[in-house]
């Protein structure tokens, strides 16, 4: 038997070579890190939930015409994705002040922003993903002005759509991070949504109580991480077959 090739090993995901040309397999681990790897733990069941939640959100986005790298879910922890050239940016959208914005600008967490704000961070672990401007991005060629234009348009559509989708589930989409890639189809290139969309990279607050249903529970040692992620899946009307003890049998709510 041949062992499949690891293409990239990330903190929460591993990418393997795909089953078809131009594809990769994205495997969701249970590992959680915060502070650029300073804090580490394993949260049993997290990978299964993120695989399922990201599948659902990417599929819904594809339904409104947002191009994504997602092809199909393969099993509890893996999904088939199109191989793209990742643009080295973390694109953060904020609707409500929280996290690093609150710290940096002294705005109390939970303050609604006058309008949605997009920020860019240069994806570079060695540098701790520094905050950068459009000027840096185009000057250093990480993305062209045309790429950035596409990225902004897609990001605004994703934010509008997901804000509504989550609100319908009683959840406030406070902020989130997106990544984009270049997908080559013959001689043409398109910018597509890549990576994942899950409680690992979104801030999701209960719309009524303000209860945190996202990775801040891990970052801030609040406990109940899997319970919170399960609650998000439950409210979205999706639940993975089984979250803990993956062979306990199916509990499918759909
Ligand atoms: N985020 C992410 N990966 C990162 C940094 C941030 O997914 O490396 C997400 C995070 O979950 C939040 C949003 O981007 O939803 C904004 O994060 P922020 O800049 O406030 O940083 P943090 O407080 O998480 O360090």
Short mmCIF file of N, CA and C and ligand atoms in Angstrom, two decimals, residues 90 92 94 98-101 119 121 129 175-177 200-203 219, ligand 1:
data_model
loop_
_atom_site.label_atom_id
_atom_site.label_comp_id
_atom_site.label_asym_id
_atom_site.label_seq_id
_atom_site.Cartn_x
_atom_site.Cartn_y
_atom_site.Cartn_z
N UNK A 90 -4.42 37.20 5.16
CA UNK A 90 -5.58 36.88 5.97
C UNK A 90 -6.48 38.10 5.86
N UNK A 92 -9.55 39.94 7.10
CA UNK A 92 -10.44 39.95 8.27
C UNK A 92 -11.55 40.97 8.04
N UNK A 94 -14.80 42.86 9.96
CA UNK A 94 -15.34 43.11 11.29
C UNK A 94 -16.66 43.86 11.20
N UNK A 98 -13.93 43.71 18.46
CA UNK A 98 -13.54 42.59 19.33
C UNK A 98 -12.05 42.32 19.11
N UNK A 99 -11.52 41.45 19.94
CA UNK A 99 -10.16 40.94 19.75
C UNK A 99 -9.11 42.01 19.55
N UNK A 100 -8.29 41.80 18.52
CA UNK A 100 -7.14 42.68 18.32
C UNK A 100 -7.55 44.12 18.00
N UNK A 101 -8.73 44.30 17.36
CA UNK A 101 -9.15 45.67 17.06
C UNK A 101 -9.46 46.42 18.35
N UNK A 119 -9.74 44.30 7.01
CA UNK A 119 -8.32 44.49 7.34
C UNK A 119 -7.53 43.37 6.67
N UNK A 121 -3.88 41.05 6.80
CA UNK A 121 -2.69 40.62 7.53
C UNK A 121 -1.86 39.78 6.58
N UNK A 129 2.09 37.23 11.46
CA UNK A 129 1.02 37.75 10.59
C UNK A 129 0.79 39.25 10.78
N UNK A 175 -16.91 38.97 13.68
CA UNK A 175 -15.81 39.13 12.72
C UNK A 175 -15.39 37.76 12.22
N UNK A 176 -14.60 37.74 11.19
CA UNK A 176 -14.10 36.46 10.68
C UNK A 176 -12.93 36.70 9.74
N UNK A 177 -12.25 35.61 9.43
CA UNK A 177 -11.07 35.68 8.58
C UNK A 177 -11.28 34.82 7.34
N UNK A 200 -13.47 28.30 14.23
CA UNK A 200 -12.04 28.54 14.46
C UNK A 200 -11.63 29.90 13.91
N UNK A 201 -12.31 30.36 12.86
CA UNK A 201 -11.88 31.65 12.30
C UNK A 201 -13.00 32.69 12.18
N UNK A 202 -14.07 32.47 12.94
CA UNK A 202 -15.14 33.47 13.03
C UNK A 202 -15.37 33.77 14.51
N UNK A 203 -15.79 34.99 14.82
CA UNK A 203 -16.33 35.25 16.17
C UNK A 203 -17.84 35.18 16.04
N UNK A 219 -9.10 30.35 23.27
CA UNK A 219 -8.08 31.39 23.47
C UNK A 219 -8.13 31.95 24.90
N1 LIG B 1 -8.42 35.05 12.90
C1 LIG B 1 -8.05 33.84 12.34
N2 LIG B 1 -6.72 33.53 12.26
C2 LIG B 1 -5.75 34.35 12.69
C3 LIG B 1 -6.12 35.58 13.27
C4 LIG B 1 -7.47 35.89 13.36
O1 LIG B 1 -8.90 33.06 11.92
O2 LIG B 1 -4.56 34.01 12.57
C5 LIG B 1 -9.85 35.40 13.00
C6 LIG B 1 -10.36 35.36 14.42
O3 LIG B 1 -10.96 34.12 14.72
C7 LIG B 1 -11.38 36.46 14.44
C8 LIG B 1 -10.91 37.44 13.36
O4 LIG B 1 -10.01 36.72 12.54
O5 LIG B 1 -12.65 35.95 14.06
C9 LIG B 1 -10.24 38.66 13.93
O6 LIG B 1 -9.22 38.27 14.79
P1 LIG B 1 -8.37 39.36 15.62
O7 LIG B 1 -7.59 40.20 14.66
O8 LIG B 1 -9.27 40.07 16.56
O9 LIG B 1 -7.27 38.53 16.35
P2 LIG B 1 -7.28 37.73 17.73
O10 LIG B 1 -7.95 38.56 18.75
O11 LIG B 1 -8.00 36.47 17.40
O12 LIG B 1 -5.83 37.50 17.96
#
